[in-house]
Tab-separated table of C-alpha atoms in Angstrom:
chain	number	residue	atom	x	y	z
I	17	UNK	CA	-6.883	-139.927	20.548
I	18	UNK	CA	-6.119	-138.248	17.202
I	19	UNK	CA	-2.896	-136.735	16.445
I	20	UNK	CA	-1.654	-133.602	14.702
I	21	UNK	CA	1.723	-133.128	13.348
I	22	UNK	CA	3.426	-129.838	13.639
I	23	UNK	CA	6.943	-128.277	13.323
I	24	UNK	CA	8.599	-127.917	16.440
I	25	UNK	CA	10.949	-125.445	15.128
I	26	UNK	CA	9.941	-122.010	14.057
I	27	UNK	CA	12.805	-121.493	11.407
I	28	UNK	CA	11.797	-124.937	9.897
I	29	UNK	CA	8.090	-123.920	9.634
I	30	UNK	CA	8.769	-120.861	7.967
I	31	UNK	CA	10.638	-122.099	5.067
I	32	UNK	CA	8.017	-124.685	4.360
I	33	UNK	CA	5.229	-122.157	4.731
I	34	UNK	CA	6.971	-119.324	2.681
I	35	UNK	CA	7.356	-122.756	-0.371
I	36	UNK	CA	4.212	-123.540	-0.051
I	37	UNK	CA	2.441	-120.152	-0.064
I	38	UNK	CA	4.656	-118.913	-3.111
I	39	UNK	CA	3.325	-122.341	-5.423
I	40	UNK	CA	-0.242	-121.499	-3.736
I	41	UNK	CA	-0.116	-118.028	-5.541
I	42	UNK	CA	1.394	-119.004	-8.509
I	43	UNK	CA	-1.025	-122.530	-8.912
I	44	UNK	CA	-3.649	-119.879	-8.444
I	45	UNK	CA	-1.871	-117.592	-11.217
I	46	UNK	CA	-1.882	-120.934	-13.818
I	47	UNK	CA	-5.630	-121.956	-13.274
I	48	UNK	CA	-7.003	-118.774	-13.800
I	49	UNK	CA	-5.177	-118.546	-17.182
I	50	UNK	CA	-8.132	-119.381	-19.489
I	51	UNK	CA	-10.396	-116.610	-17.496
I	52	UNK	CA	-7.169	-113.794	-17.441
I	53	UNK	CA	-7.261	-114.736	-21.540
I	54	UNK	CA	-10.791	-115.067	-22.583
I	55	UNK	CA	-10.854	-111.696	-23.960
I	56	UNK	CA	-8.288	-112.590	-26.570
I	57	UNK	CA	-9.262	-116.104	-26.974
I	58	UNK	CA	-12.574	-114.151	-28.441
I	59	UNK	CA	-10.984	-111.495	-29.785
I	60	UNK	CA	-9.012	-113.723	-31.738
I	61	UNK	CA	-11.746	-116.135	-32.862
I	62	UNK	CA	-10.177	-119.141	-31.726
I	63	UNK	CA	-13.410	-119.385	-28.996
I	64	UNK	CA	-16.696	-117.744	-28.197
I	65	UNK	CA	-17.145	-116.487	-24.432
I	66	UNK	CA	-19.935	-119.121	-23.949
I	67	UNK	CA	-16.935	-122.299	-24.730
I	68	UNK	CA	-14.135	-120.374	-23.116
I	69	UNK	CA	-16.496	-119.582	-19.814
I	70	UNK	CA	-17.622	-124.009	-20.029
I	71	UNK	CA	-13.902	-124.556	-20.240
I	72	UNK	CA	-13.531	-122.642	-17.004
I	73	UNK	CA	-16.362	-124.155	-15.668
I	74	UNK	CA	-16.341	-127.422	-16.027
I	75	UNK	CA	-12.146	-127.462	-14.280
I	76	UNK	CA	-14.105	-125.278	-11.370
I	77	UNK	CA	-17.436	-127.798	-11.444
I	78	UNK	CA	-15.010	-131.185	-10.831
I	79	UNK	CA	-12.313	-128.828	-8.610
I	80	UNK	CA	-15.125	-127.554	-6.876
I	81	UNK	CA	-16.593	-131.425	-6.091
I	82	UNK	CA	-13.167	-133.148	-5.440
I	83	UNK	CA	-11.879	-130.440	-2.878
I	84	UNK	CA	-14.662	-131.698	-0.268
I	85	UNK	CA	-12.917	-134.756	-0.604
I	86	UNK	CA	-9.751	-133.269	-0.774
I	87	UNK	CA	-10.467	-131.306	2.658
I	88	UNK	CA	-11.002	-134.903	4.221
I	89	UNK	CA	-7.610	-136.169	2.833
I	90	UNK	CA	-5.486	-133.618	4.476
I	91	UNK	CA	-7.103	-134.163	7.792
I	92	UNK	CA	-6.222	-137.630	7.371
I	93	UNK	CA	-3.256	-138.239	5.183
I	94	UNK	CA	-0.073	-136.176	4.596
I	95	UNK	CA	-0.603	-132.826	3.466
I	96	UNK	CA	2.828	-132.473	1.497
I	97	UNK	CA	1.814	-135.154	-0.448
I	98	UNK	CA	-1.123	-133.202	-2.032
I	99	UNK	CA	1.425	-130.235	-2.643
I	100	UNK	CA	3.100	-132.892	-4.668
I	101	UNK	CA	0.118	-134.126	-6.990
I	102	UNK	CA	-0.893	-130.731	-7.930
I	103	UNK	CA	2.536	-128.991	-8.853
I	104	UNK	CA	3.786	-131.725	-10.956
I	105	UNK	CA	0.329	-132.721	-12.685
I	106	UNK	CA	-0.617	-129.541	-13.299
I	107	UNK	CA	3.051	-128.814	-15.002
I	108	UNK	CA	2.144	-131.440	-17.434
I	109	UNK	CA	-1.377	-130.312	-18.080
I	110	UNK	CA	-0.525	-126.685	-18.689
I	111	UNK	CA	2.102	-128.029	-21.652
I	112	UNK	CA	-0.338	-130.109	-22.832
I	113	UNK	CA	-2.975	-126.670	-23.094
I	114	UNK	CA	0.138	-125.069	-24.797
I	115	UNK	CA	1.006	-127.688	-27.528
I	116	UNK	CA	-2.767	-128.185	-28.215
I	117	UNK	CA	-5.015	-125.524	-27.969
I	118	UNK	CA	-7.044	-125.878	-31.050
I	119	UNK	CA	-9.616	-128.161	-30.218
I	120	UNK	CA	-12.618	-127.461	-27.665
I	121	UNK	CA	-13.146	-130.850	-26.816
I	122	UNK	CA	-9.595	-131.937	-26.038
I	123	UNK	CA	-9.108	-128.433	-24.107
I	124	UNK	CA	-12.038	-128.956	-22.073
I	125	UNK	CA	-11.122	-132.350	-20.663
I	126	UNK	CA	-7.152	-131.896	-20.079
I	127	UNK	CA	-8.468	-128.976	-18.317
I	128	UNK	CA	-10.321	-130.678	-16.416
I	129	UNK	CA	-7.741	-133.236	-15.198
I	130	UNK	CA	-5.810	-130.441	-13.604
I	131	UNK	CA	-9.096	-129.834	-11.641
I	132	UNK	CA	-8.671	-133.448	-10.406
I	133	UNK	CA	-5.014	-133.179	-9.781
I	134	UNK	CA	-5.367	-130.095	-7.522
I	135	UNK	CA	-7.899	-131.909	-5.615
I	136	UNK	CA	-6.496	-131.407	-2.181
I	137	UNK	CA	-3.836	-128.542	-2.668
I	138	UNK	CA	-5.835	-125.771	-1.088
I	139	UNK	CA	-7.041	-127.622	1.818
I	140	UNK	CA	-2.984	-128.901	2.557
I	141	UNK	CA	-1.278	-125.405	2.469
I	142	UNK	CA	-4.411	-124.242	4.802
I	143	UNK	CA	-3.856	-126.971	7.020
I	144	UNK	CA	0.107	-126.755	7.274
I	145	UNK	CA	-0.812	-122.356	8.124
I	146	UNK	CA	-3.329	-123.170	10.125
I	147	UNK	CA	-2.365	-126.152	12.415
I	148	UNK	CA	0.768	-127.229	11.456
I	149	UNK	CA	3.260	-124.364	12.159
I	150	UNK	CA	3.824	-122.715	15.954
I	151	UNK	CA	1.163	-120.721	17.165
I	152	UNK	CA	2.967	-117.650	17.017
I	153	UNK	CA	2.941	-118.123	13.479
I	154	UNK	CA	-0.384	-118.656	12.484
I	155	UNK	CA	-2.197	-115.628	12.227
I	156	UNK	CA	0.284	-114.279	9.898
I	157	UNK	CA	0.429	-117.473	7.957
I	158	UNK	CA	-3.319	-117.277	7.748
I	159	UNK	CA	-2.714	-113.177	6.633
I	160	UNK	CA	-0.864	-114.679	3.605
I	161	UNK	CA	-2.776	-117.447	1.971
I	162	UNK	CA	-5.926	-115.262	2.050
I	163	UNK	CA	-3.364	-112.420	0.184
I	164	UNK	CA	-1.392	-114.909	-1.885
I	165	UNK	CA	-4.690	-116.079	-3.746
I	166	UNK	CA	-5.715	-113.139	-5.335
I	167	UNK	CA	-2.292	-112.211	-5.594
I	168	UNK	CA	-2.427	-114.757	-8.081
I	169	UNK	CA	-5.033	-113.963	-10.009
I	170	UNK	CA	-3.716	-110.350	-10.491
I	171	UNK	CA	-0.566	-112.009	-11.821
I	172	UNK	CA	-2.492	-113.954	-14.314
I	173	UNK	CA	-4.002	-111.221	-15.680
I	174	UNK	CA	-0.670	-109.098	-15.770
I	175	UNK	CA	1.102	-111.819	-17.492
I	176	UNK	CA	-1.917	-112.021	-20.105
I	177	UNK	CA	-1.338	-108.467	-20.818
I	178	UNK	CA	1.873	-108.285	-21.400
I	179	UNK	CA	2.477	-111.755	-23.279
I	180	UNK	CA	2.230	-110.975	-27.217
I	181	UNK	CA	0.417	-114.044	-27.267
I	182	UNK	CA	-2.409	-116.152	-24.633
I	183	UNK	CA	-0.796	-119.418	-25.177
I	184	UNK	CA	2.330	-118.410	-23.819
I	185	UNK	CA	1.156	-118.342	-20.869
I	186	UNK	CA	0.750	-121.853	-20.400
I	187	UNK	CA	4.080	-122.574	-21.463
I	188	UNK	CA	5.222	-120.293	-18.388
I	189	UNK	CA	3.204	-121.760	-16.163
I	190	UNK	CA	4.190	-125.308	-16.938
I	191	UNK	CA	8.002	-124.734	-16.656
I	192	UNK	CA	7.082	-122.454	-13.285
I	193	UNK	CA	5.079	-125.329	-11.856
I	194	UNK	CA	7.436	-127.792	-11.869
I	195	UNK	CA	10.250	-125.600	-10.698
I	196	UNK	CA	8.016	-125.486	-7.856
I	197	UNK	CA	7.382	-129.003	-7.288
I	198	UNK	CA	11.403	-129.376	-7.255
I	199	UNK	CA	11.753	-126.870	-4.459
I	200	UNK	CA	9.083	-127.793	-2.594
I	201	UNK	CA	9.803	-131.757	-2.214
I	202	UNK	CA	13.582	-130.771	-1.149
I	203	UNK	CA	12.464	-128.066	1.430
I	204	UNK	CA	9.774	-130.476	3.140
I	205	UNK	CA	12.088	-133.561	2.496
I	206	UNK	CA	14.987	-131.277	4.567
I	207	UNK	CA	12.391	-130.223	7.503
I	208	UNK	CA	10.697	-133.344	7.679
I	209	UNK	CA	12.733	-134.331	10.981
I	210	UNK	CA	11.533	-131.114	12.804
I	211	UNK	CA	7.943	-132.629	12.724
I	212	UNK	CA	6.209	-133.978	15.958
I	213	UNK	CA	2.894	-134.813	17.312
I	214	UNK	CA	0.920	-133.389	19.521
I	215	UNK	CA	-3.161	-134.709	20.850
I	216	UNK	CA	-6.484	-132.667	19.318
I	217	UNK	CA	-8.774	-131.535	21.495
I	218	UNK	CA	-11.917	-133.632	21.805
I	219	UNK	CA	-14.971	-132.530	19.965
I	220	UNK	CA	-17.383	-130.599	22.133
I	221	UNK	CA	-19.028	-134.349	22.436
I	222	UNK	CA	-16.084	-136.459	22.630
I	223	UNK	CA	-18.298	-138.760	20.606
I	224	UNK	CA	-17.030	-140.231	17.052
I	225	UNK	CA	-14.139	-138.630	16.450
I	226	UNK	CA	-13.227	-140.618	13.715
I	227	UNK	CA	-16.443	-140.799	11.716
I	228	UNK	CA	-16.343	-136.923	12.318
I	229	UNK	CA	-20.240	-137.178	13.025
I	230	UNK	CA	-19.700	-134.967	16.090
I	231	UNK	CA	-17.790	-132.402	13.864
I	232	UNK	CA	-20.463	-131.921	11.687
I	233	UNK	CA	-23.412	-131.783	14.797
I	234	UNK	CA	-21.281	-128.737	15.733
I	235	UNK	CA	-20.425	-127.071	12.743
I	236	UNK	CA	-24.546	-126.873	12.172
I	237	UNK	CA	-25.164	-125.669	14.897
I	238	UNK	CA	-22.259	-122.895	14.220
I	239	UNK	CA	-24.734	-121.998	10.964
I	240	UNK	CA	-22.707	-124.017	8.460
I	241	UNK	CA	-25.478	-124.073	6.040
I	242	UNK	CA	-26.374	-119.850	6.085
I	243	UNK	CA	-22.171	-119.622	5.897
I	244	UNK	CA	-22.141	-121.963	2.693
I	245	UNK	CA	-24.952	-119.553	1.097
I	246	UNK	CA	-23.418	-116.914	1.927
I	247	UNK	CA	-19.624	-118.063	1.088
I	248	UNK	CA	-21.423	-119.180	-2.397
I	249	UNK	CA	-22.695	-115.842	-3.422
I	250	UNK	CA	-20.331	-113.852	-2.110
I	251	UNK	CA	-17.508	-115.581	-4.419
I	252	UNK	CA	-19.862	-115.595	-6.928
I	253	UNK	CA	-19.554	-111.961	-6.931
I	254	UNK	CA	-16.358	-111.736	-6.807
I	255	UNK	CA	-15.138	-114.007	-9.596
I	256	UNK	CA	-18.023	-112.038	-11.903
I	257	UNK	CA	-16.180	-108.527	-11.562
I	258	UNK	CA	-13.031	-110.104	-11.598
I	259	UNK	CA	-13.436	-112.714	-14.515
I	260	UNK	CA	-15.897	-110.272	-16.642
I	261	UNK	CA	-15.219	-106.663	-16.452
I	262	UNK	CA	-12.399	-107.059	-19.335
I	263	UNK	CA	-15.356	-108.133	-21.684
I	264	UNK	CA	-17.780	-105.915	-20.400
I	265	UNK	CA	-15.667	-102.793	-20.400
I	266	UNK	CA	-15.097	-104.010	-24.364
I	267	UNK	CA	-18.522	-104.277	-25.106
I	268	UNK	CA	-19.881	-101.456	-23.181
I	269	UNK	CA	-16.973	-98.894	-24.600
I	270	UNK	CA	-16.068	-98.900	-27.870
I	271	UNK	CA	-12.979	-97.089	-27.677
I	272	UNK	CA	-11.425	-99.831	-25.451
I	273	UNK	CA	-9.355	-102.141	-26.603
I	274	UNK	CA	-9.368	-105.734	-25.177
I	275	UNK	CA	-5.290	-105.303	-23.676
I	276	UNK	CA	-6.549	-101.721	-22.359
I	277	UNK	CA	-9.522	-103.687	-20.865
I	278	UNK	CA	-7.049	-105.961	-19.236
I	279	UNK	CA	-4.848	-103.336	-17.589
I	280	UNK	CA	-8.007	-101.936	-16.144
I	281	UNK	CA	-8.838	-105.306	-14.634
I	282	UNK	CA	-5.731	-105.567	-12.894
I	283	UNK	CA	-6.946	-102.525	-10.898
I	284	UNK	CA	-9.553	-104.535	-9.815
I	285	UNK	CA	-7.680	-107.328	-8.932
I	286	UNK	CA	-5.092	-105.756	-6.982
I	287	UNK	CA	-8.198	-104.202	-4.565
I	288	UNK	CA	-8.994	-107.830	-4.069
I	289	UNK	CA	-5.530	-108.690	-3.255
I	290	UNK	CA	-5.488	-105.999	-0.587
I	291	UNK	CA	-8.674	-106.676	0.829
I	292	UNK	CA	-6.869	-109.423	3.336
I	293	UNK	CA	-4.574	-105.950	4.664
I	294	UNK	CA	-7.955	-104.047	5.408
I	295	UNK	CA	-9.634	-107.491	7.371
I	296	UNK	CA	-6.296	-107.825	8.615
I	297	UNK	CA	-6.271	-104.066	10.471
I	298	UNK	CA	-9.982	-104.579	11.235
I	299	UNK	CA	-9.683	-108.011	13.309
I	300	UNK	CA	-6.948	-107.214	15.061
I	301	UNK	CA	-8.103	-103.563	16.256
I	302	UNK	CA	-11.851	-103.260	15.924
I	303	UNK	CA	-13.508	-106.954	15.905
I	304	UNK	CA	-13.229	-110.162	16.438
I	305	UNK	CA	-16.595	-111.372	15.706
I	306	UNK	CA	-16.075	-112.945	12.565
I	307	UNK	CA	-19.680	-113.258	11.202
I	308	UNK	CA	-20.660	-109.200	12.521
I	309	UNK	CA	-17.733	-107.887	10.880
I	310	UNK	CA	-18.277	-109.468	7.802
I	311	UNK	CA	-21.861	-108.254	7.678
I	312	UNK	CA	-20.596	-105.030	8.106
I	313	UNK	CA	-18.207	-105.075	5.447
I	314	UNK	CA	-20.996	-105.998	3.093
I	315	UNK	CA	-23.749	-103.322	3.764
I	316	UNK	CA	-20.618	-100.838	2.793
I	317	UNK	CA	-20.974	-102.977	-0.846
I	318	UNK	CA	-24.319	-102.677	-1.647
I	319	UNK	CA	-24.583	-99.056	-3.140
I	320	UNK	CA	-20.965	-99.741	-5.476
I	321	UNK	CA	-22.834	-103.191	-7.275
I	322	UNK	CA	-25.460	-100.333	-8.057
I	323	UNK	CA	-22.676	-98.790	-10.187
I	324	UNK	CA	-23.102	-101.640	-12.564
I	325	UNK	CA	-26.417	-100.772	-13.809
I	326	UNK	CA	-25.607	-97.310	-14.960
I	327	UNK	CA	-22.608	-99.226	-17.011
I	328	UNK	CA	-22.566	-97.356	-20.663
I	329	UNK	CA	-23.710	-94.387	-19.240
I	330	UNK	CA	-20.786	-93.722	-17.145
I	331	UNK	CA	-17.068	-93.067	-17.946
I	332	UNK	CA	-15.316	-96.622	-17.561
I	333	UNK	CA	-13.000	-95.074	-14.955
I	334	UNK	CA	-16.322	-94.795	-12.312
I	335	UNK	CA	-17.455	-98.310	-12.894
I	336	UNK	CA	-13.559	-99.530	-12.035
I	337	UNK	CA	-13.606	-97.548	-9.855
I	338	UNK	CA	-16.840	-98.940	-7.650
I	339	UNK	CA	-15.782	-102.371	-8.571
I	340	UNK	CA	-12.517	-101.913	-7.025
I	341	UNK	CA	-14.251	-100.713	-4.152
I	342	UNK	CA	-16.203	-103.868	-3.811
I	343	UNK	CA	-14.058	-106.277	-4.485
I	344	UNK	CA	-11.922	-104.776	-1.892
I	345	UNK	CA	-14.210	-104.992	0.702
I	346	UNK	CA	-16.079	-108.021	-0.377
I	347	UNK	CA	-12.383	-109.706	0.083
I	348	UNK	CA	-12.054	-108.782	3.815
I	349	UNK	CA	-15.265	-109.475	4.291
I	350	UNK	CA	-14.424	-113.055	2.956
I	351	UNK	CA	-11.032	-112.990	5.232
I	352	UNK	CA	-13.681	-113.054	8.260
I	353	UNK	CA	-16.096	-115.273	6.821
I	354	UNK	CA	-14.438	-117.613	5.014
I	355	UNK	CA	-10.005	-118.184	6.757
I	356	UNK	CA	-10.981	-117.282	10.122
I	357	UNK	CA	-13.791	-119.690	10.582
I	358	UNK	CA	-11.871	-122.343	9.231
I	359	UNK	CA	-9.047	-122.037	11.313
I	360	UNK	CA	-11.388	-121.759	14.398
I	361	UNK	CA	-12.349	-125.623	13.776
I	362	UNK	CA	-8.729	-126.171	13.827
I	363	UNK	CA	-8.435	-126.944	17.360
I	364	UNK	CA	-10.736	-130.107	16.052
I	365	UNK	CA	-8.341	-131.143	13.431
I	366	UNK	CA	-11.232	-130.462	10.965
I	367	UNK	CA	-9.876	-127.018	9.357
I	368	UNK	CA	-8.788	-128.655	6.363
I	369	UNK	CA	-12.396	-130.233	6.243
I	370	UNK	CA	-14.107	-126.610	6.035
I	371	UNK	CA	-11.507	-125.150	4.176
I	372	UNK	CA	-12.176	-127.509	1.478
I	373	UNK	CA	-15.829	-127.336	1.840
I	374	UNK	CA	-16.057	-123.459	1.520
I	375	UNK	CA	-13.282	-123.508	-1.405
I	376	UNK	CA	-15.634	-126.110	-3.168
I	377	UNK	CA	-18.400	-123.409	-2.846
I	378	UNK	CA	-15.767	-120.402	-3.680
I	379	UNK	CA	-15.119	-122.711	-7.481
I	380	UNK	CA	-19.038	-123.119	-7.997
I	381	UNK	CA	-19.258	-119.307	-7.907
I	382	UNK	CA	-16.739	-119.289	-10.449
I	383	UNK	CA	-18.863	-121.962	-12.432
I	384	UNK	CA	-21.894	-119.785	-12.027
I	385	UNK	CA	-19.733	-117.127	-13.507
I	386	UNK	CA	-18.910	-118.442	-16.197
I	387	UNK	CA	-21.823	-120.638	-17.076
I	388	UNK	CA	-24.565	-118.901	-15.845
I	389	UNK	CA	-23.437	-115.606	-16.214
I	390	UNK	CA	-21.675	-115.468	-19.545
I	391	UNK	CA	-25.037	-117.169	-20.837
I	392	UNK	CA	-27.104	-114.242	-19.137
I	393	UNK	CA	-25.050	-111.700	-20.662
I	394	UNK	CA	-25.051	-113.290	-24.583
I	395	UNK	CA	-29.200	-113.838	-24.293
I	396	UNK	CA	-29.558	-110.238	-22.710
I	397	UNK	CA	-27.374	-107.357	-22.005
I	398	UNK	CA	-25.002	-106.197	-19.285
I	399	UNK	CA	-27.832	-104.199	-18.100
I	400	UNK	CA	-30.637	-106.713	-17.182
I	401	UNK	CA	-27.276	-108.649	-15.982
I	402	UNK	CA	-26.360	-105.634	-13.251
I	403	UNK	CA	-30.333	-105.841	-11.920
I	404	UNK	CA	-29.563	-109.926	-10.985
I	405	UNK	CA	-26.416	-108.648	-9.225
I	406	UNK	CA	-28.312	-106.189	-7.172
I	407	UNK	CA	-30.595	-108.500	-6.662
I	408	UNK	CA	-27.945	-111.028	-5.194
I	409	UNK	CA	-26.449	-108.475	-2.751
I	410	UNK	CA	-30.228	-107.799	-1.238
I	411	UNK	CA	-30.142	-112.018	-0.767
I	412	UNK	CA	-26.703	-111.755	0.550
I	413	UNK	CA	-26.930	-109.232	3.135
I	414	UNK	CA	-30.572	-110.682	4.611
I	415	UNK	CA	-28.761	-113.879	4.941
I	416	UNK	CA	-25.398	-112.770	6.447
I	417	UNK	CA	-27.712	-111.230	8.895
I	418	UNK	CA	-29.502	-114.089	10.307
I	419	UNK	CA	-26.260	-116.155	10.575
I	420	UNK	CA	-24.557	-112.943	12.645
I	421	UNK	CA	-26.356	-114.186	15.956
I	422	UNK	CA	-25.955	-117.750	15.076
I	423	UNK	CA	-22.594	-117.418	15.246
I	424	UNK	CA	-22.409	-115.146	18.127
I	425	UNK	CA	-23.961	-117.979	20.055
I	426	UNK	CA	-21.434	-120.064	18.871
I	427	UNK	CA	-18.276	-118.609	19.103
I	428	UNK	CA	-19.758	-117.846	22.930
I	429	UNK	CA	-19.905	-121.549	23.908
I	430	UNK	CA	-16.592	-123.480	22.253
I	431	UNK	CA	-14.251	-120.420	22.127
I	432	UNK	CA	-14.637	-118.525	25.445
């Protein structure tokens, strides 16, 4: 029988949860600082988009790859540990970015190693809000790491746009990082006596538990592959509006400024960040069908990705606007599909597992964002780039509507 640790005492769980989901946020404010900064990195000449968007993408390609394995980790190991890793190597990687920022190369690969050293963050503060704290807890624990992460990115940007110059705010985040890691190992080290253990319940199966072969027979048949589509290009969308809209807003308007640009942005961002209050509301007052309410959410999103091909054309103010919009409900719509699966497999022990699964997927959309996206836009125009978002919602939506009854089904049998 596999055990889970938890903390017996409410007060102790709540000061290692409220640690861990402030470095979550601000982690998530430092990795995002090379997207938050691109427009003045090009502005400035010191990149292009298309090495600026590969420096992005190749930290999200080897996060992305190393949080499956991270996801297993925290089942298995320690999750404090990973908290560890990734404050106080990233700390050092961010004052490496800030001392030496000149060269592509060398940027691209110390970038990188912060990928690798974040490797199992995510996955450990899901698992200590989703299994390890009292029940009572949970759902609001849950509430806040889906808020905290786009609370970070909002920061990012805010910080860019205030900072008189991009590289300082590396420097910030190094010194904030490891102020982090020093709080964090004396609050766990403090509560670590109010953890105990308590048995999982059995998979459906009861057959290997260890090997997690009867996890994954389940999770199938709960439409794991249509939810990885889906959870794939629904963050796709969302890192596009909120990674490129600075650049396009530049390019599209020509009296916009790339700081001005910014500053709209952050509207954007902030609709994201509040997206977790409207799924919030919505499961506990209308549904608790995860999968239908997401579906839902994303029929309402279809007409505002329209917007985007009348870009130009319209005053700036509608397209942020109808981006907004979206990426407010496209975020509660990834509340449902994405943190309240995941914790539903918690009962298994295997919520880190997904977590880190569908995390891997939500840093390849940021890849294909700023890969496959930022090479779209420099070979064709923001135009013929708004028709292949369309295009992607129509794909999304028929998708998220065949997994609605597989999930039904599902939930039906293991949860009532």
């Amino acid at each position: 029988m596999m055990k889970q640790r938890y903390f017996r005492s409410a007060r102790s769980g709540a000061m290692v949860f409220l640690v861990a989901i402030l470095s979550f946020s601000f982690i998530t404010m430092t990795k995002t600082c090379f997207s938050s900064a691109m427009v003045f990195i090009v502005s400035e000449g010191t990149m292009t988009k298309f090495q600026t968007g590969n420096i992005v993408s190749v930290f999200y390609l080897v996060y992305a790859a190393l949080q499956i394995v991270g996801g297993f980790m925290v089942d298995k190991y320690p999750s404090e540990r990973f908290i560890t890793i990734g404050l106080f190597g990233a700390s050092v990687v961010n004052l490496l970015i800030y001392f030496n920022n000149q060269n592509y190369v060398f940027t691209m690969v110390v970038w990188a190693l912060n990928a690798i050293l974040q490797f199992g963050f995510y996955p450990a503060v899901f698992k200590i809000s989703s299994s390890m704290l009292k029940k009572s807890q949970r759902d609001t624990a849950l509430f806040l790491v889906g808020f905290s992460s786009p609370l970070g990115y909002t920061l990012s940007y805010l910080v860019a746009a205030i900072l008189p110059n991009w590289r300082y705010s590396f420097l910030i985040s190094s010194i904030g990082l490891a102020f982090f890691g020093i709080v964090w190992v004396l609050v766990f080290g403090f509560n670590r006596r109010d953890l105990v253990e308590e048995d999982l319940v059995e998979l459906p199966d009861g057959k290997n538990k260890e090997t997690g072969k009867g996890f994954w027979r389940i999770a199938v048949g709960g439409g794991l592959i249509l939810l990885c589509a889906c959870t794939l290009l629904r963050t796709t969308f969302e890192h596009c509006f909120r990674n490129l809209t600075p650049t396009m807003i530049k390019e599209c308007y020509d009296d916009v400024t790339p700081a001005f640009a910014t500053v709209l942005n952050i509207t954007i961002l902030l609709a994201s960040t509040f997206g977790n209050l409207l799924a919030r509301i919505l499961h506990k007052h209308v549904c608790k069908n995860e999968a239908k309410t997401a579906f839902i959410l994303l029929i309402c999103c279809l007409p505002l990705v329209t917007v985007t091909l009348l870009v130009g054309r319209v005053h700036y103010a509608v397209l942020v606007v109808a981006l907004s919009l979206f990426v407010w409900i496209a975020s509660a719509a990834g509340f449902f599909s994405f943190t309240l699966i995941c914790a539903r497999f918690g009962k298994w022990g295997k919520g880190g597992t997904l977590a880190g699964m569908l995390n891997a997927l939500g840093a390849l959309g940021i890849v294909i964002t700023n890969t496959v996206f930022t090479g779209i836009v420099e070979a064709t125009s923001w135009w013929e780039t708004s028709v292949i978002w369309v295009t992607m919602m129509v794909i999304l939506l028929v998708m998220s509507a065949i997994f609605v009854p597989v999930w039904t089904k599902f939930i039906k049998k293991h949860f009532h």
